[in-house]
Amino acid sequence: MDEAWEEAVRANPALFDGPAAALVGVDRDSADGLVLTWARATYRYRALRHVPGAPALSSLFVAVAQPADDGRLMVGRMCPSTAAPGRWQLPGGTVEPPDRPGELDLAALRAHAARELAEETGSDTPPEALTRWLATRGERGSVGVMFLAPPRPAQELHDRYAALVATETARGDDPEFDRIELVGSASDLSGLPGPHVDYLHPVLRHYADN
């Protein structure tokens, strides 16, 4: 694992072995909800995915469906210095463990989702304005908890992103998204250059159907 991680860092020095919540169990409760069991890990453990014969490590992540006022959803393309360069996804990311021992409850996930939305797109929606929406399970068993943000004018979404890019660039940093687009349906994904996360197609289809 360490060798695979060090090789990845040599290829992309921007990678950071920060804290992450690894998903170790998914169960249903009596109310037909989900109980997610997690363990403290770091991004280094994800290198196990590239070690032959090693068990797959599932991730717990959050994502935000940010609609424009015309109903389209915002998606972003990960920049070259990230762990998934060129990949299209909703704003969001891997969940970080709490600073102190304790549960990752819905409020913590909502706060993390709001922070990811602001850091990646410049749209600083308060956590309490995000509505719990969907849970997805995709590649390697990873689970995503998704929230729906209030609609914003399309031009405002583009302006906020442009302001974020200008700020990040001025201080010598790369924005996590090097491009954003507004998409209205799953069929629009064919017009985006590059790969996209496995959850994006079914999530867009569900959004369009509802």
mmCIF file of C-alpha atoms in Angstrom:
data_model
loop_
_atom_site.group_PDB
_atom_site.id
_atom_site.type_symbol
_atom_site.label_atom_id
_atom_site.label_comp_id
_atom_site.label_asym_id
_atom_site.label_seq_id
_atom_site.Cartn_x
_atom_site.Cartn_y
_atom_site.Cartn_z
ATOM 1 C CA MET A 1 0.000 0.000 0.000
ATOM 2 C CA ASP A 2 2.765 2.437 0.954
ATOM 3 C CA GLU A 3 4.633 1.695 -2.252
ATOM 4 C CA ALA A 4 1.486 2.277 -4.342
ATOM 5 C CA TRP A 5 0.809 5.553 -2.514
ATOM 6 C CA GLU A 6 4.371 6.793 -2.931
ATOM 7 C CA GLU A 7 4.220 5.965 -6.633
ATOM 8 C CA ALA A 8 0.976 7.933 -6.944
ATOM 9 C CA VAL A 9 2.547 10.922 -5.176
ATOM 10 C CA ARG A 10 5.552 10.823 -7.475
ATOM 11 C CA ALA A 11 3.147 10.996 -10.423
ATOM 12 C CA ASN A 12 1.081 13.755 -8.788
ATOM 13 C CA PRO A 13 2.916 15.645 -5.991
ATOM 14 C CA ALA A 14 -0.279 17.553 -5.162
ATOM 15 C CA LEU A 15 -1.803 14.451 -3.531
ATOM 16 C CA PHE A 16 -2.234 14.833 0.240
ATOM 17 C CA ASP A 17 -2.540 11.977 2.727
ATOM 18 C CA GLY A 18 -5.281 13.686 4.701
ATOM 19 C CA PRO A 19 -7.908 12.128 6.983
ATOM 20 C CA ALA A 20 -10.818 10.256 5.427
ATOM 21 C CA ALA A 21 -13.767 8.180 6.604
ATOM 22 C CA ALA A 22 -13.599 4.665 5.164
ATOM 23 C CA LEU A 23 -16.933 2.896 4.819
ATOM 24 C CA VAL A 24 -16.927 -0.522 6.510
ATOM 25 C CA GLY A 25 -20.636 -1.365 6.779
ATOM 26 C CA VAL A 26 -24.044 -0.527 5.304
ATOM 27 C CA ASP A 27 -27.232 -1.744 7.031
ATOM 28 C CA ARG A 28 -30.911 -0.849 6.985
ATOM 29 C CA ASP A 29 -32.685 0.207 10.153
ATOM 30 C CA SER A 30 -36.267 -0.500 11.162
ATOM 31 C CA ALA A 31 -37.476 2.716 9.518
ATOM 32 C CA ASP A 32 -36.019 1.703 6.133
ATOM 33 C CA GLY A 33 -33.145 4.127 6.564
ATOM 34 C CA LEU A 34 -29.431 3.441 6.300
ATOM 35 C CA VAL A 35 -26.921 2.939 9.086
ATOM 36 C CA LEU A 36 -23.395 3.571 7.832
ATOM 37 C CA THR A 37 -20.422 2.261 9.795
ATOM 38 C CA TRP A 38 -17.088 3.942 9.204
ATOM 39 C CA ALA A 39 -13.467 3.825 10.327
ATOM 40 C CA ARG A 40 -10.765 6.458 10.515
ATOM 41 C CA ALA A 41 -8.321 6.234 7.632
ATOM 42 C CA THR A 42 -6.273 8.453 5.359
ATOM 43 C CA TYR A 43 -6.178 8.778 1.591
ATOM 44 C CA ARG A 44 -3.154 6.464 1.575
ATOM 45 C CA TYR A 45 -5.504 3.527 2.133
ATOM 46 C CA ARG A 46 -7.152 4.161 -1.220
ATOM 47 C CA ALA A 47 -3.913 3.017 -2.827
ATOM 48 C CA LEU A 48 -5.007 -0.519 -1.886
ATOM 49 C CA ARG A 49 -7.302 -0.337 -4.894
ATOM 50 C CA HIS A 50 -4.206 -0.607 -7.058
ATOM 51 C CA VAL A 51 -2.647 -3.518 -5.151
ATOM 52 C CA PRO A 52 -3.493 -6.909 -6.735
ATOM 53 C CA GLY A 53 -5.406 -9.137 -4.341
ATOM 54 C CA ALA A 54 -5.968 -6.421 -1.739
ATOM 55 C CA PRO A 55 -9.524 -5.862 -0.444
ATOM 56 C CA ALA A 56 -11.333 -2.932 -2.016
ATOM 57 C CA LEU A 57 -11.727 0.070 0.272
ATOM 58 C CA SER A 58 -15.125 1.728 0.075
ATOM 59 C CA SER A 59 -15.506 5.464 0.531
ATOM 60 C CA LEU A 60 -18.144 7.576 2.239
ATOM 61 C CA PHE A 61 -18.738 10.810 0.371
ATOM 62 C CA VAL A 62 -21.193 13.689 0.108
ATOM 63 C CA ALA A 63 -22.402 15.497 -2.993
ATOM 64 C CA VAL A 64 -24.664 18.465 -3.703
ATOM 65 C CA ALA A 65 -27.169 18.798 -6.515
ATOM 66 C CA GLN A 66 -27.082 22.529 -7.246
ATOM 67 C CA PRO A 67 -29.887 23.512 -9.632
ATOM 68 C CA ALA A 68 -29.993 26.635 -11.730
ATOM 69 C CA ASP A 69 -33.235 28.558 -11.980
ATOM 70 C CA ASP A 70 -33.929 26.866 -15.321
ATOM 71 C CA GLY A 71 -33.805 23.397 -13.744
ATOM 72 C CA ARG A 72 -30.366 22.325 -14.961
ATOM 73 C CA LEU A 73 -27.824 20.934 -12.493
ATOM 74 C CA MET A 74 -24.256 22.111 -12.070
ATOM 75 C CA VAL A 75 -21.447 19.611 -12.644
ATOM 76 C CA GLY A 76 -17.712 20.221 -12.438
ATOM 77 C CA ARG A 77 -14.598 18.708 -13.980
ATOM 78 C CA MET A 78 -11.766 17.822 -11.607
ATOM 79 C CA CYS A 79 -8.543 19.700 -12.335
ATOM 80 C CA PRO A 80 -5.260 17.946 -13.284
ATOM 81 C CA SER A 81 -3.750 18.212 -9.783
ATOM 82 C CA THR A 82 -6.567 16.244 -8.101
ATOM 83 C CA ALA A 83 -6.805 12.493 -7.518
ATOM 84 C CA ALA A 84 -9.282 12.128 -10.407
ATOM 85 C CA PRO A 85 -8.150 14.556 -13.136
ATOM 86 C CA GLY A 86 -10.661 15.256 -15.897
ATOM 87 C CA ARG A 87 -13.561 13.502 -14.154
ATOM 88 C CA TRP A 88 -17.010 15.131 -14.130
ATOM 89 C CA GLN A 89 -19.047 15.002 -10.932
ATOM 90 C CA LEU A 90 -21.388 16.917 -8.666
ATOM 91 C CA PRO A 91 -19.743 19.234 -6.118
ATOM 92 C CA GLY A 92 -18.689 17.134 -3.135
ATOM 93 C CA GLY A 93 -15.995 14.862 -1.814
ATOM 94 C CA THR A 94 -14.854 12.198 0.615
ATOM 95 C CA VAL A 95 -16.085 12.716 4.169
ATOM 96 C CA GLU A 96 -13.519 13.598 6.826
ATOM 97 C CA PRO A 97 -13.788 12.076 10.332
ATOM 98 C CA PRO A 98 -14.815 14.403 13.162
ATOM 99 C CA ASP A 99 -12.008 15.998 15.184
ATOM 100 C CA ARG A 100 -13.107 14.192 18.333
ATOM 101 C CA PRO A 101 -14.370 10.598 18.654
ATOM 102 C CA GLY A 102 -18.050 10.429 17.854
ATOM 103 C CA GLU A 103 -20.663 9.787 15.242
ATOM 104 C CA LEU A 104 -20.840 11.217 11.768
ATOM 105 C CA ASP A 105 -24.465 12.255 11.963
ATOM 106 C CA LEU A 106 -26.621 13.881 9.306
ATOM 107 C CA ALA A 107 -25.779 17.386 10.533
ATOM 108 C CA ALA A 108 -22.053 16.697 10.133
ATOM 109 C CA LEU A 109 -22.577 15.336 6.620
ATOM 110 C CA ARG A 110 -24.709 18.353 5.689
ATOM 111 C CA ALA A 111 -22.034 20.756 6.963
ATOM 112 C CA HIS A 112 -19.353 18.907 5.019
ATOM 113 C CA ALA A 113 -21.465 19.046 1.846
ATOM 114 C CA ALA A 114 -21.964 22.810 2.221
ATOM 115 C CA ARG A 115 -18.218 23.299 2.679
ATOM 116 C CA GLU A 116 -17.423 21.261 -0.449
ATOM 117 C CA LEU A 117 -19.969 23.245 -2.473
ATOM 118 C CA ALA A 118 -18.376 26.537 -1.421
ATOM 119 C CA GLU A 119 -14.783 25.361 -1.900
ATOM 120 C CA GLU A 120 -15.391 23.933 -5.372
ATOM 121 C CA THR A 121 -17.932 26.349 -6.869
ATOM 122 C CA GLY A 122 -17.992 29.531 -4.775
ATOM 123 C CA SER A 123 -21.677 29.083 -3.894
ATOM 124 C CA ASP A 124 -21.747 29.567 -0.133
ATOM 125 C CA THR A 125 -25.104 27.968 0.706
ATOM 126 C CA PRO A 126 -25.594 27.529 4.484
ATOM 127 C CA PRO A 127 -25.835 23.886 5.644
ATOM 128 C CA GLU A 128 -29.376 24.303 6.946
ATOM 129 C CA ALA A 129 -30.538 25.231 3.435
ATOM 130 C CA LEU A 130 -29.441 21.843 2.046
ATOM 131 C CA THR A 131 -32.138 19.151 1.893
ATOM 132 C CA ARG A 132 -31.334 15.466 2.260
ATOM 133 C CA TRP A 133 -32.095 13.950 -1.131
ATOM 134 C CA LEU A 134 -30.573 10.622 -2.189
ATOM 135 C CA ALA A 135 -28.123 7.929 -1.180
ATOM 136 C CA THR A 136 -26.178 6.178 -3.909
ATOM 137 C CA ARG A 137 -23.982 3.101 -3.946
ATOM 138 C CA GLY A 138 -21.526 2.708 -6.732
ATOM 139 C CA GLU A 139 -18.028 1.650 -7.634
ATOM 140 C CA ARG A 140 -16.278 -0.489 -4.996
ATOM 141 C CA GLY A 141 -19.340 -0.246 -2.752
ATOM 142 C CA SER A 142 -18.809 3.430 -1.957
ATOM 143 C CA VAL A 143 -21.857 5.276 -0.607
ATOM 144 C CA GLY A 144 -22.722 8.866 -1.392
ATOM 145 C CA VAL A 145 -25.120 10.950 0.695
ATOM 146 C CA MET A 146 -26.588 13.609 -1.568
ATOM 147 C CA PHE A 147 -28.190 16.922 -0.730
ATOM 148 C CA LEU A 148 -30.307 19.272 -2.817
ATOM 149 C CA ALA A 149 -29.453 22.985 -2.734
ATOM 150 C CA PRO A 150 -31.913 25.832 -3.405
ATOM 151 C CA PRO A 151 -31.951 27.003 -7.050
ATOM 152 C CA ARG A 152 -29.781 29.954 -8.048
ATOM 153 C CA PRO A 153 -29.816 31.991 -11.281
ATOM 154 C CA ALA A 154 -27.588 30.353 -13.877
ATOM 155 C CA GLN A 155 -25.541 33.515 -14.360
ATOM 156 C CA GLU A 156 -24.962 33.782 -10.613
ATOM 157 C CA LEU A 157 -23.588 30.228 -10.523
ATOM 158 C CA HIS A 158 -21.144 31.067 -13.314
ATOM 159 C CA ASP A 159 -20.186 34.392 -11.718
ATOM 160 C CA ARG A 160 -19.537 32.830 -8.313
ATOM 161 C CA TYR A 161 -17.385 30.125 -9.886
ATOM 162 C CA ALA A 162 -15.426 32.712 -11.914
ATOM 163 C CA ALA A 163 -14.788 34.758 -8.745
ATOM 164 C CA LEU A 164 -13.554 31.641 -6.934
ATOM 165 C CA VAL A 165 -11.184 30.758 -9.793
ATOM 166 C CA ALA A 166 -9.806 34.310 -9.807
ATOM 167 C CA THR A 167 -9.170 34.188 -6.041
ATOM 168 C CA GLU A 168 -7.539 30.743 -6.135
ATOM 169 C CA THR A 169 -5.357 31.651 -9.111
ATOM 170 C CA ALA A 170 -4.229 34.926 -7.517
ATOM 171 C CA ARG A 171 -2.811 33.057 -4.534
ATOM 172 C CA GLY A 172 -1.143 30.421 -6.716
ATOM 173 C CA ASP A 173 -3.600 27.571 -6.135
ATOM 174 C CA ASP A 174 -5.463 25.400 -8.614
ATOM 175 C CA PRO A 175 -9.265 25.335 -8.240
ATOM 176 C CA GLU A 176 -10.574 21.807 -7.675
ATOM 177 C CA PHE A 177 -12.874 22.199 -10.681
ATOM 178 C CA ASP A 178 -11.208 23.512 -13.814
ATOM 179 C CA ARG A 179 -14.595 23.860 -15.543
ATOM 180 C CA ILE A 180 -18.285 23.806 -14.668
ATOM 181 C CA GLU A 181 -21.305 23.134 -16.853
ATOM 182 C CA LEU A 182 -25.073 23.061 -16.405
ATOM 183 C CA VAL A 183 -26.753 19.859 -17.592
ATOM 184 C CA GLY A 184 -30.452 19.126 -17.901
ATOM 185 C CA SER A 185 -30.505 15.351 -18.313
ATOM 186 C CA ALA A 186 -28.352 12.244 -18.402
ATOM 187 C CA SER A 187 -28.173 12.499 -22.192
ATOM 188 C CA ASP A 188 -26.266 15.787 -21.834
ATOM 189 C CA LEU A 189 -23.298 13.868 -20.405
ATOM 190 C CA SER A 190 -22.345 12.696 -23.886
ATOM 191 C CA GLY A 191 -21.455 16.306 -24.711
ATOM 192 C CA LEU A 192 -18.932 16.584 -21.859
ATOM 193 C CA PRO A 193 -15.344 15.687 -22.768
ATOM 194 C CA GLY A 194 -13.862 13.040 -20.489
ATOM 195 C CA PRO A 195 -15.136 10.475 -17.952
ATOM 196 C CA HIS A 196 -17.701 11.020 -15.221
ATOM 197 C CA VAL A 197 -18.393 9.369 -11.873
ATOM 198 C CA ASP A 198 -20.546 6.265 -12.022
ATOM 199 C CA TYR A 199 -23.369 7.796 -9.983
ATOM 200 C CA LEU A 200 -23.844 10.801 -12.259
ATOM 201 C CA HIS A 201 -25.938 9.175 -15.000
ATOM 202 C CA PRO A 202 -28.558 7.558 -12.679
ATOM 203 C CA VAL A 203 -28.714 10.651 -10.452
ATOM 204 C CA LEU A 204 -29.400 12.939 -13.414
ATOM 205 C CA ARG A 205 -32.007 10.517 -14.713
ATOM 206 C CA HIS A 206 -33.717 10.466 -11.313
ATOM 207 C CA TYR A 207 -33.597 14.258 -11.097
ATOM 208 C CA ALA A 208 -35.133 14.656 -14.552
ATOM 209 C CA ASP A 209 -37.898 12.156 -13.726
ATOM 210 C CA ASN A 210 -38.884 13.995 -10.559
#
